[in-house]
Amino acid sequence: MLAKELVAMNEVDLLRLCQTTKCAQCGVSLHESTTGTRKTADGCLCSDCYFDRFDEELVAHPIGTPRLHKGR
Amino acid sequence: MHTVYLSDQEVDAYLLDLVERLTALGDDAPSVLVGIGASGAILTRRLVTVAPQLGDREVLLVDYNRADDRITYIKADPVAKLPGKRVLLIDGTVHSGNTLLRVMRDVEKHKPLALSSYALVVRRGARVIPNHFGVLVGDHDRALFLRRSFPNNRLKPYGIWRKIAESDMTKPMISTGRDFIDREHWSDYWYEGRTDPRRQTYLYEVAGEICGFISFRMGDGSKIVVDNIGVDKSKQDCRVGGHLMRWAEHLARHGTCARMELWAIDDRVPWYQKMGYEVVPNEELQLENDKFLLMTKKLLYNLPDDDVLCMTH
């Protein structure tokens, strides 16, 4: 296309045209600086979905490093 | 992590400078503009808006899908448009440089006469430097521009997020259903924080009751080590744990840490590996029937390991 046709294009339509990398969970278009782009074995996730997955894991399997603690 | 904000006027100023430099090239100026990804497309559009004399240049939009390493020319045929032409690639931000380099190699296959590149923002550790660029930022930093809204950092929208305090020593420990956390006491964490300033404990509180916590160490300045994280049974469907982890990672990036580490029990190692963590060799703890392995994840995922060692400051 010519550059002036690009200028005439609606921004929403332009973004819809360009953004093909989407979060594998929620489908939001991924952008490094705003949504985050986190590679996992299940595909790229936005930061929101990435930490939601972490939450599920931490509820079932909290992290607890062996340590000394005072008695009660 | 610093956020660099570029106003629309500042973006236009950088683009006008670019236009002047391209005009000075005369007949050697690029005749084909290639916008990379959404930010490249938006920036190319902005470029032509501030310099309407570029309106008759040919524009191609290209997308690079990292998941399958695929280049897609959007509504354009590179075979028809690129051979023998002077081409300018335009991207908003160059992070690692992998996308820019990948697109460069693909465009080169179509035998342009000359190839140049422009990015408004470049991260310091990028492996490819554009021929023209506006702003250089650190590897932990980000830049925001040409947006209607800026993203706020997000924790759970209600409740109180705070550091542990001396007054917490009299409060009951949360009940996670896991003895290795439930038998501890807030005074343990308070004491550790008082004796070792690298250790931080943050709590999440609702209606005066502590519902979750995270405790970590800012290692040697280059990493953060998550020691403990737990959520009370009453709040285990409220995404508290994920937000606690998010806060720790956010602090790590702001503290210019290169890595996050945590000890995972051996049967959970595959899960952490799926989420981008790697096992640290020769770091194991065997306690009774449980084996713990130290796991690490790069925060500066755009850099290879040897660059990470150089870039943190």
mmCIF file of C-alpha atoms in Angstrom:
data_model
loop_
_atom_site.group_PDB
_atom_site.id
_atom_site.type_symbol
_atom_site.label_atom_id
_atom_site.label_comp_id
_atom_site.label_asym_id
_atom_site.label_seq_id
_atom_site.Cartn_x
_atom_site.Cartn_y
_atom_site.Cartn_z
ATOM 1 C CA MET A 1 0.000 0.000 0.000
ATOM 2 C CA LEU A 2 1.041 3.597 -0.275
ATOM 3 C CA ALA A 3 2.041 5.461 2.869
ATOM 4 C CA LYS A 4 -0.876 7.859 2.544
ATOM 5 C CA GLU A 5 -3.241 4.861 2.582
ATOM 6 C CA LEU A 6 -1.684 3.776 5.855
ATOM 7 C CA VAL A 7 -2.345 7.226 7.307
ATOM 8 C CA ALA A 8 -5.958 7.069 6.174
ATOM 9 C CA MET A 9 -6.471 3.719 7.904
ATOM 10 C CA ASN A 10 -8.348 3.658 11.185
ATOM 11 C CA GLU A 11 -5.940 2.916 14.070
ATOM 12 C CA VAL A 12 -8.164 0.182 15.488
ATOM 13 C CA ASP A 13 -8.252 -1.570 12.128
ATOM 14 C CA LEU A 14 -4.504 -1.137 11.762
ATOM 15 C CA LEU A 15 -3.793 -2.716 15.140
ATOM 16 C CA ARG A 16 -6.158 -5.572 14.414
ATOM 17 C CA LEU A 17 -4.255 -6.165 11.218
ATOM 18 C CA CYS A 18 -0.831 -6.204 12.850
ATOM 19 C CA GLN A 19 -1.129 -7.918 16.198
ATOM 20 C CA THR A 20 -0.903 -11.631 15.672
ATOM 21 C CA THR A 21 0.964 -12.690 18.799
ATOM 22 C CA LYS A 22 -1.671 -13.218 21.427
ATOM 23 C CA CYS A 23 -1.729 -14.540 24.940
ATOM 24 C CA ALA A 24 -2.252 -18.286 24.777
ATOM 25 C CA GLN A 25 -4.702 -18.057 27.666
ATOM 26 C CA CYS A 26 -6.777 -14.877 27.414
ATOM 27 C CA GLY A 27 -6.118 -13.907 23.792
ATOM 28 C CA VAL A 28 -4.999 -10.327 24.471
ATOM 29 C CA SER A 29 -2.523 -8.989 21.933
ATOM 30 C CA LEU A 30 0.888 -9.116 23.516
ATOM 31 C CA HIS A 31 3.188 -6.148 23.795
ATOM 32 C CA GLU A 32 6.441 -6.255 25.695
ATOM 33 C CA SER A 33 6.154 -2.941 27.522
ATOM 34 C CA THR A 34 2.490 -3.073 28.478
ATOM 35 C CA THR A 35 1.044 -6.596 28.708
ATOM 36 C CA GLY A 36 4.340 -8.407 29.070
ATOM 37 C CA THR A 37 5.294 -11.334 26.856
ATOM 38 C CA ARG A 38 6.221 -14.397 28.868
ATOM 39 C CA LYS A 39 7.299 -17.574 27.178
ATOM 40 C CA THR A 40 6.085 -20.762 28.778
ATOM 41 C CA ALA A 41 5.853 -24.330 27.603
ATOM 42 C CA ASP A 42 2.184 -23.667 26.862
ATOM 43 C CA GLY A 43 2.858 -20.628 24.696
ATOM 44 C CA CYS A 44 3.338 -16.907 25.266
ATOM 45 C CA LEU A 45 1.326 -15.463 28.125
ATOM 46 C CA CYS A 46 0.574 -11.954 29.255
ATOM 47 C CA SER A 47 1.802 -11.093 32.743
ATOM 48 C CA ASP A 48 -1.705 -11.259 34.191
ATOM 49 C CA CYS A 49 -2.238 -14.844 33.030
ATOM 50 C CA TYR A 50 1.330 -15.810 33.953
ATOM 51 C CA PHE A 51 0.849 -14.788 37.571
ATOM 52 C CA ASP A 52 -2.642 -16.285 37.687
ATOM 53 C CA ARG A 53 -1.007 -19.616 36.875
ATOM 54 C CA PHE A 54 1.537 -18.986 39.577
ATOM 55 C CA ASP A 55 -1.262 -18.408 42.024
ATOM 56 C CA GLU A 56 -2.820 -21.792 41.274
ATOM 57 C CA GLU A 57 0.532 -23.446 41.878
ATOM 58 C CA LEU A 58 1.296 -21.547 45.071
ATOM 59 C CA VAL A 59 -2.087 -22.373 46.597
ATOM 60 C CA ALA A 60 -1.546 -26.059 45.977
ATOM 61 C CA HIS A 61 2.211 -26.019 46.648
ATOM 62 C CA PRO A 62 3.394 -23.036 48.710
ATOM 63 C CA ILE A 63 7.081 -22.246 48.620
ATOM 64 C CA GLY A 64 8.765 -22.924 51.922
ATOM 65 C CA THR A 65 12.520 -23.005 52.202
ATOM 66 C CA PRO A 66 13.763 -25.161 55.072
ATOM 67 C CA ARG A 67 14.756 -22.823 57.879
ATOM 68 C CA LEU A 68 15.281 -22.494 61.596
ATOM 69 C CA HIS A 69 12.399 -21.031 63.521
ATOM 70 C CA LYS A 70 11.694 -20.376 67.134
ATOM 71 C CA GLY A 71 9.452 -22.720 69.036
ATOM 72 C CA ARG A 72 6.114 -21.792 70.429
ATOM 73 C CA MET B 1 13.518 -0.258 36.105
ATOM 74 C CA HIS B 2 12.959 3.192 34.727
ATOM 75 C CA THR B 3 10.036 4.038 32.508
ATOM 76 C CA VAL B 4 10.853 6.543 29.787
ATOM 77 C CA TYR B 5 7.816 8.510 28.710
ATOM 78 C CA LEU B 6 7.875 10.079 25.297
ATOM 79 C CA SER B 7 5.142 12.581 24.604
ATOM 80 C CA ASP B 8 3.541 12.738 21.186
ATOM 81 C CA GLN B 9 5.452 15.968 20.555
ATOM 82 C CA GLU B 10 8.757 14.328 21.450
ATOM 83 C CA VAL B 11 8.026 11.394 19.183
ATOM 84 C CA ASP B 12 7.223 13.794 16.353
ATOM 85 C CA ALA B 13 10.464 15.660 16.985
ATOM 86 C CA TYR B 14 12.492 12.468 16.622
ATOM 87 C CA LEU B 15 10.584 11.546 13.472
ATOM 88 C CA LEU B 16 11.084 14.992 11.932
ATOM 89 C CA ASP B 17 14.802 14.636 12.523
ATOM 90 C CA LEU B 18 14.693 11.239 10.812
ATOM 91 C CA VAL B 19 12.873 12.760 7.857
ATOM 92 C CA GLU B 20 15.527 15.478 7.525
ATOM 93 C CA ARG B 21 18.299 12.895 7.511
ATOM 94 C CA LEU B 22 16.525 10.745 4.949
ATOM 95 C CA THR B 23 15.822 13.778 2.740
ATOM 96 C CA ALA B 24 19.503 14.666 2.874
ATOM 97 C CA LEU B 25 20.232 11.313 1.254
ATOM 98 C CA GLY B 26 18.585 12.590 -1.922
ATOM 99 C CA ASP B 27 18.210 9.832 -4.509
ATOM 100 C CA ASP B 28 19.642 7.355 -1.995
ATOM 101 C CA ALA B 29 16.696 7.841 0.357
ATOM 102 C CA PRO B 30 14.555 4.757 1.050
ATOM 103 C CA SER B 31 11.564 4.348 -1.236
ATOM 104 C CA VAL B 32 9.984 1.465 0.673
ATOM 105 C CA LEU B 33 9.034 1.658 4.351
ATOM 106 C CA VAL B 34 8.513 -1.579 6.274
ATOM 107 C CA GLY B 35 6.746 -1.344 9.609
ATOM 108 C CA ILE B 36 7.598 -4.209 11.997
ATOM 109 C CA GLY B 37 4.776 -5.364 14.215
ATOM 110 C CA ALA B 38 2.110 -3.165 15.700
ATOM 111 C CA SER B 39 4.524 -0.576 17.103
ATOM 112 C CA GLY B 40 6.348 -0.354 13.785
ATOM 113 C CA ALA B 41 3.084 0.111 11.926
ATOM 114 C CA ILE B 42 1.929 2.851 14.300
ATOM 115 C CA LEU B 43 5.295 4.595 14.116
ATOM 116 C CA THR B 44 5.369 4.401 10.321
ATOM 117 C CA ARG B 45 1.896 5.894 10.225
ATOM 118 C CA ARG B 46 3.039 8.670 12.554
ATOM 119 C CA LEU B 47 6.125 9.301 10.408
ATOM 120 C CA VAL B 48 4.025 9.870 7.304
ATOM 121 C CA THR B 49 1.565 11.987 9.287
ATOM 122 C CA VAL B 50 4.325 14.436 10.317
ATOM 123 C CA ALA B 51 5.960 14.259 6.877
ATOM 124 C CA PRO B 52 3.175 14.060 4.269
ATOM 125 C CA GLN B 53 5.724 14.337 1.491
ATOM 126 C CA LEU B 54 6.406 10.636 2.175
ATOM 127 C CA GLY B 55 2.824 9.794 1.258
ATOM 128 C CA ASP B 56 3.709 8.220 -2.088
ATOM 129 C CA ARG B 57 6.302 5.835 -0.600
ATOM 130 C CA GLU B 58 5.434 2.163 -0.666
ATOM 131 C CA VAL B 59 4.649 0.683 2.750
ATOM 132 C CA LEU B 60 4.753 -2.955 3.795
ATOM 133 C CA LEU B 61 3.697 -4.209 7.201
ATOM 134 C CA VAL B 62 5.387 -7.286 8.576
ATOM 135 C CA ASP B 63 4.715 -9.387 11.635
ATOM 136 C CA TYR B 64 7.089 -11.800 13.344
ATOM 137 C CA ASN B 65 5.500 -14.558 15.384
ATOM 138 C CA ARG B 66 8.029 -15.750 17.961
ATOM 139 C CA ALA B 67 6.054 -18.825 18.832
ATOM 140 C CA ASP B 68 6.603 -20.419 15.431
ATOM 141 C CA ASP B 69 9.390 -18.206 14.056
ATOM 142 C CA ARG B 70 7.187 -17.089 11.203
ATOM 143 C CA ILE B 71 7.418 -13.843 9.205
ATOM 144 C CA THR B 72 4.172 -12.630 7.685
ATOM 145 C CA TYR B 73 3.874 -9.763 5.215
ATOM 146 C CA ILE B 74 0.467 -8.281 5.824
ATOM 147 C CA LYS B 75 -1.516 -7.600 2.662
ATOM 148 C CA ALA B 76 1.696 -7.189 0.672
ATOM 149 C CA ASP B 77 3.843 -9.219 -1.661
ATOM 150 C CA PRO B 78 7.536 -8.779 -0.821
ATOM 151 C CA VAL B 79 8.532 -10.462 -4.070
ATOM 152 C CA ALA B 80 6.908 -7.625 -5.997
ATOM 153 C CA LYS B 81 7.828 -4.720 -3.712
ATOM 154 C CA LEU B 82 11.340 -5.268 -2.359
ATOM 155 C CA PRO B 83 13.803 -6.314 -5.101
ATOM 156 C CA GLY B 84 16.102 -3.504 -6.181
ATOM 157 C CA LYS B 85 14.619 -0.986 -3.745
ATOM 158 C CA ARG B 86 16.102 1.039 -0.897
ATOM 159 C CA VAL B 87 14.235 -0.234 2.152
ATOM 160 C CA LEU B 88 13.835 1.266 5.597
ATOM 161 C CA LEU B 89 12.680 -1.043 8.406
ATOM 162 C CA ILE B 90 10.833 0.754 11.197
ATOM 163 C CA ASP B 91 10.212 -0.599 14.699
ATOM 164 C CA GLY B 92 9.032 1.068 17.876
ATOM 165 C CA THR B 93 11.418 -0.580 20.357
ATOM 166 C CA VAL B 94 14.360 -2.925 19.859
ATOM 167 C CA HIS B 95 14.638 -5.174 22.923
ATOM 168 C CA SER B 96 16.947 -8.088 22.192
ATOM 169 C CA GLY B 97 17.179 -7.282 18.499
ATOM 170 C CA ASN B 98 16.043 -10.785 17.566
ATOM 171 C CA THR B 99 12.907 -9.580 15.793
ATOM 172 C CA LEU B 100 14.727 -6.851 13.892
ATOM 173 C CA LEU B 101 17.487 -9.218 12.814
ATOM 174 C CA ARG B 102 14.997 -11.873 11.795
ATOM 175 C CA VAL B 103 13.089 -9.396 9.632
ATOM 176 C CA MET B 104 16.342 -8.038 8.168
ATOM 177 C CA ARG B 105 17.397 -11.529 7.088
ATOM 178 C CA ASP B 106 14.020 -12.176 5.517
ATOM 179 C CA VAL B 107 13.994 -8.878 3.638
ATOM 180 C CA GLU B 108 17.530 -9.534 2.403
ATOM 181 C CA LYS B 109 16.305 -12.690 0.707
ATOM 182 C CA HIS B 110 14.319 -10.479 -1.657
ATOM 183 C CA LYS B 111 17.458 -8.652 -2.798
ATOM 184 C CA PRO B 112 16.759 -5.021 -1.967
ATOM 185 C CA LEU B 113 19.250 -2.494 -3.314
ATOM 186 C CA ALA B 114 19.971 -1.221 0.213
ATOM 187 C CA LEU B 115 18.640 -1.942 3.683
ATOM 188 C CA SER B 116 18.481 0.410 6.650
ATOM 189 C CA SER B 117 16.597 0.462 9.924
ATOM 190 C CA TYR B 118 15.104 2.818 12.466
ATOM 191 C CA ALA B 119 13.799 2.345 16.008
ATOM 192 C CA LEU B 120 12.502 5.025 18.331
ATOM 193 C CA VAL B 121 13.828 3.159 21.391
ATOM 194 C CA VAL B 122 16.706 0.706 21.702
ATOM 195 C CA ARG B 123 17.697 -1.318 24.766
ATOM 196 C CA ARG B 124 21.359 -1.195 25.618
ATOM 197 C CA GLY B 125 21.941 -4.935 25.314
ATOM 198 C CA ALA B 126 20.335 -5.315 21.883
ATOM 199 C CA ARG B 127 22.381 -7.462 19.557
ATOM 200 C CA VAL B 128 21.422 -5.369 16.534
ATOM 201 C CA ILE B 129 21.706 -1.592 16.474
ATOM 202 C CA PRO B 130 19.446 0.247 14.013
ATOM 203 C CA ASN B 131 21.066 2.678 11.593
ATOM 204 C CA HIS B 132 19.035 5.453 13.170
ATOM 205 C CA PHE B 133 17.459 5.418 16.618
ATOM 206 C CA GLY B 134 15.976 7.908 19.005
ATOM 207 C CA VAL B 135 16.522 6.864 22.627
ATOM 208 C CA LEU B 136 18.859 4.333 24.259
ATOM 209 C CA VAL B 137 17.535 2.798 27.492
ATOM 210 C CA GLY B 138 18.852 0.287 30.004
ATOM 211 C CA ASP B 139 17.987 -3.372 29.775
ATOM 212 C CA HIS B 140 15.683 -3.216 32.789
ATOM 213 C CA ASP B 141 13.935 -0.128 31.406
ATOM 214 C CA ARG B 142 10.921 0.344 29.191
ATOM 215 C CA ALA B 143 9.596 3.194 27.084
ATOM 216 C CA LEU B 144 5.982 4.248 26.587
ATOM 217 C CA PHE B 145 4.865 6.367 23.671
ATOM 218 C CA LEU B 146 1.938 6.993 21.319
ATOM 219 C CA ARG B 147 -0.526 5.436 23.728
ATOM 220 C CA ARG B 148 -3.878 6.694 24.948
ATOM 221 C CA SER B 149 -3.230 5.206 28.377
ATOM 222 C CA PHE B 150 -0.227 4.033 30.329
ATOM 223 C CA PRO B 151 -0.362 0.752 32.240
ATOM 224 C CA ASN B 152 -0.312 1.028 36.000
ATOM 225 C CA ASN B 153 1.414 -1.619 38.051
ATOM 226 C CA ARG B 154 -1.245 -3.895 39.444
ATOM 227 C CA LEU B 155 -1.717 -5.703 42.710
ATOM 228 C CA LYS B 156 -4.982 -7.113 43.997
ATOM 229 C CA PRO B 157 -7.331 -4.122 43.959
ATOM 230 C CA TYR B 158 -8.511 -4.351 47.574
ATOM 231 C CA GLY B 159 -6.774 -4.932 50.868
ATOM 232 C CA ILE B 160 -3.537 -3.631 52.319
ATOM 233 C CA TRP B 161 -0.138 -4.569 50.961
ATOM 234 C CA ARG B 162 2.643 -3.722 53.422
ATOM 235 C CA LYS B 163 5.946 -4.665 54.928
ATOM 236 C CA ILE B 164 5.996 -6.735 58.091
ATOM 237 C CA ALA B 165 6.066 -4.645 61.285
ATOM 238 C CA GLU B 166 7.008 -5.269 64.900
ATOM 239 C CA SER B 167 3.332 -5.230 65.862
ATOM 240 C CA ASP B 168 2.779 -8.313 63.687
ATOM 241 C CA MET B 169 4.674 -10.459 66.186
ATOM 242 C CA THR B 170 1.537 -10.782 68.304
ATOM 243 C CA LYS B 171 -0.683 -11.756 65.410
ATOM 244 C CA PRO B 172 -1.629 -15.341 64.587
ATOM 245 C CA MET B 173 0.180 -17.066 61.752
ATOM 246 C CA ILE B 174 -1.838 -17.770 58.655
ATOM 247 C CA SER B 175 -3.136 -21.252 58.063
ATOM 248 C CA THR B 176 -2.170 -22.591 54.656
ATOM 249 C CA GLY B 177 -2.782 -26.247 55.379
ATOM 250 C CA ARG B 178 0.967 -26.860 55.025
ATOM 251 C CA ASP B 179 2.782 -27.539 58.261
ATOM 252 C CA PHE B 180 6.183 -26.236 57.130
ATOM 253 C CA ILE B 181 4.645 -22.758 56.846
ATOM 254 C CA ASP B 182 1.928 -22.950 59.492
ATOM 255 C CA ARG B 183 4.371 -23.813 62.296
ATOM 256 C CA GLU B 184 6.349 -20.632 61.693
ATOM 257 C CA HIS B 185 5.696 -17.328 63.344
ATOM 258 C CA TRP B 186 5.758 -13.726 62.273
ATOM 259 C CA SER B 187 8.487 -13.055 64.812
ATOM 260 C CA ASP B 188 10.769 -15.350 62.778
ATOM 261 C CA TYR B 189 10.404 -13.084 59.771
ATOM 262 C CA TRP B 190 10.587 -9.916 61.814
ATOM 263 C CA TYR B 191 13.807 -11.083 63.455
ATOM 264 C CA GLU B 192 15.378 -12.059 60.139
ATOM 265 C CA GLY B 193 14.535 -8.703 58.615
ATOM 266 C CA ARG B 194 16.040 -6.861 61.565
ATOM 267 C CA THR B 195 19.263 -8.826 61.448
ATOM 268 C CA ASP B 196 19.688 -8.990 57.675
ATOM 269 C CA PRO B 197 18.596 -5.915 55.692
ATOM 270 C CA ARG B 198 18.635 -7.934 52.478
ATOM 271 C CA ARG B 199 15.648 -9.885 53.721
ATOM 272 C CA GLN B 200 12.183 -8.492 53.041
ATOM 273 C CA THR B 201 8.781 -9.770 54.099
ATOM 274 C CA TYR B 202 5.571 -8.347 52.684
ATOM 275 C CA LEU B 203 2.085 -9.082 53.948
ATOM 276 C CA TYR B 204 -1.375 -8.885 52.447
ATOM 277 C CA GLU B 205 -4.019 -7.903 54.947
ATOM 278 C CA VAL B 206 -7.795 -7.663 54.777
ATOM 279 C CA ALA B 207 -9.959 -6.254 57.580
ATOM 280 C CA GLY B 208 -7.077 -6.391 59.999
ATOM 281 C CA GLU B 209 -6.227 -10.016 59.283
ATOM 282 C CA ILE B 210 -3.096 -11.176 57.503
ATOM 283 C CA CYS B 211 -4.074 -13.335 54.550
ATOM 284 C CA GLY B 212 -0.808 -13.942 52.744
ATOM 285 C CA PHE B 213 2.874 -13.186 52.753
ATOM 286 C CA ILE B 214 6.078 -13.426 50.790
ATOM 287 C CA SER B 215 9.592 -13.435 52.151
ATOM 288 C CA PHE B 216 12.645 -13.061 49.977
ATOM 289 C CA ARG B 217 16.276 -12.003 49.979
ATOM 290 C CA MET B 218 17.834 -9.529 47.617
ATOM 291 C CA GLY B 219 20.844 -11.804 47.090
ATOM 292 C CA ASP B 220 24.083 -10.174 46.089
ATOM 293 C CA GLY B 221 22.338 -7.382 44.207
ATOM 294 C CA SER B 222 22.066 -9.422 41.063
ATOM 295 C CA LYS B 223 19.248 -11.720 42.138
ATOM 296 C CA ILE B 224 16.260 -12.090 44.393
ATOM 297 C CA VAL B 225 15.678 -15.382 46.222
ATOM 298 C CA VAL B 226 12.114 -16.198 47.219
ATOM 299 C CA ASP B 227 12.213 -18.181 50.447
ATOM 300 C CA ASN B 228 8.618 -18.436 51.506
ATOM 301 C CA ILE B 229 5.251 -17.592 50.102
ATOM 302 C CA GLY B 230 1.908 -18.636 51.537
ATOM 303 C CA VAL B 231 -1.777 -17.751 51.431
ATOM 304 C CA ASP B 232 -4.319 -18.385 54.152
ATOM 305 C CA LYS B 233 -6.870 -21.075 53.323
ATOM 306 C CA SER B 234 -9.659 -18.493 53.485
ATOM 307 C CA LYS B 235 -8.125 -16.522 50.609
ATOM 308 C CA GLN B 236 -6.799 -19.287 48.418
ATOM 309 C CA ASP B 237 -9.170 -18.538 45.569
ATOM 310 C CA CYS B 238 -8.369 -14.826 45.405
ATOM 311 C CA ARG B 239 -5.106 -14.765 43.441
ATOM 312 C CA VAL B 240 -3.153 -13.422 46.392
ATOM 313 C CA GLY B 241 -0.181 -15.704 45.803
ATOM 314 C CA GLY B 242 0.197 -14.623 42.204
ATOM 315 C CA HIS B 243 0.143 -10.957 43.177
ATOM 316 C CA LEU B 244 2.747 -11.541 45.896
ATOM 317 C CA MET B 245 5.022 -13.183 43.366
ATOM 318 C CA ARG B 246 4.387 -10.375 40.921
ATOM 319 C CA TRP B 247 5.410 -7.807 43.499
ATOM 320 C CA ALA B 248 8.666 -9.632 44.198
ATOM 321 C CA GLU B 249 9.493 -9.777 40.511
ATOM 322 C CA HIS B 250 8.627 -6.123 40.077
ATOM 323 C CA LEU B 251 10.968 -5.188 42.933
ATOM 324 C CA ALA B 252 13.653 -7.365 41.415
ATOM 325 C CA ARG B 253 13.461 -5.553 38.099
ATOM 326 C CA HIS B 254 13.526 -2.194 39.825
ATOM 327 C CA GLY B 255 16.503 -3.358 41.835
ATOM 328 C CA THR B 256 18.278 -4.223 38.580
ATOM 329 C CA CYS B 257 18.358 -7.877 39.530
ATOM 330 C CA ALA B 258 19.145 -10.197 36.662
ATOM 331 C CA ARG B 259 17.536 -13.325 38.143
ATOM 332 C CA MET B 260 14.860 -14.714 40.408
ATOM 333 C CA GLU B 261 15.550 -17.871 42.386
ATOM 334 C CA LEU B 262 13.512 -20.152 44.584
ATOM 335 C CA TRP B 263 13.743 -23.590 46.137
ATOM 336 C CA ALA B 264 11.282 -26.021 44.609
ATOM 337 C CA ILE B 265 10.439 -29.419 45.984
ATOM 338 C CA ASP B 266 11.531 -32.004 43.444
ATOM 339 C CA ASP B 267 8.103 -33.102 42.260
ATOM 340 C CA ARG B 268 7.242 -29.500 41.360
ATOM 341 C CA VAL B 269 10.373 -28.916 39.292
ATOM 342 C CA PRO B 270 8.635 -29.743 35.969
ATOM 343 C CA TRP B 271 6.006 -27.101 36.644
ATOM 344 C CA TYR B 272 8.611 -24.398 37.263
ATOM 345 C CA GLN B 273 10.493 -25.486 34.162
ATOM 346 C CA LYS B 274 7.326 -24.966 32.138
ATOM 347 C CA MET B 275 7.159 -21.439 33.534
ATOM 348 C CA GLY B 276 10.677 -20.576 32.428
ATOM 349 C CA TYR B 277 12.749 -21.613 35.444
ATOM 350 C CA GLU B 278 15.863 -23.774 35.189
ATOM 351 C CA VAL B 279 17.478 -26.051 37.747
ATOM 352 C CA VAL B 280 20.731 -24.692 39.160
ATOM 353 C CA PRO B 281 23.273 -27.512 38.910
ATOM 354 C CA ASN B 282 24.691 -28.980 42.125
ATOM 355 C CA GLU B 283 22.313 -27.084 44.378
ATOM 356 C CA GLU B 284 20.162 -29.555 46.266
ATOM 357 C CA LEU B 285 18.875 -29.881 49.803
ATOM 358 C CA GLN B 286 17.820 -33.270 51.113
ATOM 359 C CA LEU B 287 15.668 -33.016 54.212
ATOM 360 C CA GLU B 288 14.130 -36.213 55.535
ATOM 361 C CA ASN B 289 11.862 -37.365 52.736
ATOM 362 C CA ASP B 290 11.944 -34.168 50.692
ATOM 363 C CA LYS B 291 14.467 -33.002 48.153
ATOM 364 C CA PHE B 292 14.622 -29.310 47.278
ATOM 365 C CA LEU B 293 16.271 -27.971 44.135
ATOM 366 C CA LEU B 294 17.321 -24.397 43.561
ATOM 367 C CA MET B 295 15.659 -22.955 40.481
ATOM 368 C CA THR B 296 16.517 -19.793 38.621
ATOM 369 C CA LYS B 297 14.885 -17.603 36.013
ATOM 370 C CA LYS B 298 16.415 -14.778 34.024
ATOM 371 C CA LEU B 299 14.611 -11.474 34.387
ATOM 372 C CA LEU B 300 16.574 -9.968 31.524
ATOM 373 C CA TYR B 301 15.277 -12.657 29.205
ATOM 374 C CA ASN B 302 16.217 -10.599 26.178
ATOM 375 C CA LEU B 303 19.927 -11.114 26.874
ATOM 376 C CA PRO B 304 22.086 -14.246 26.728
ATOM 377 C CA ASP B 305 23.690 -15.230 30.029
ATOM 378 C CA ASP B 306 27.106 -13.722 29.362
ATOM 379 C CA ASP B 307 25.568 -10.367 28.480
ATOM 380 C CA VAL B 308 23.517 -10.488 31.687
ATOM 381 C CA LEU B 309 26.735 -10.646 33.693
ATOM 382 C CA CYS B 310 27.957 -7.441 32.057
ATOM 383 C CA MET B 311 24.786 -5.443 31.875
ATOM 384 C CA THR B 312 23.598 -5.261 35.469
ATOM 385 C CA HIS B 313 24.476 -2.023 37.232
#
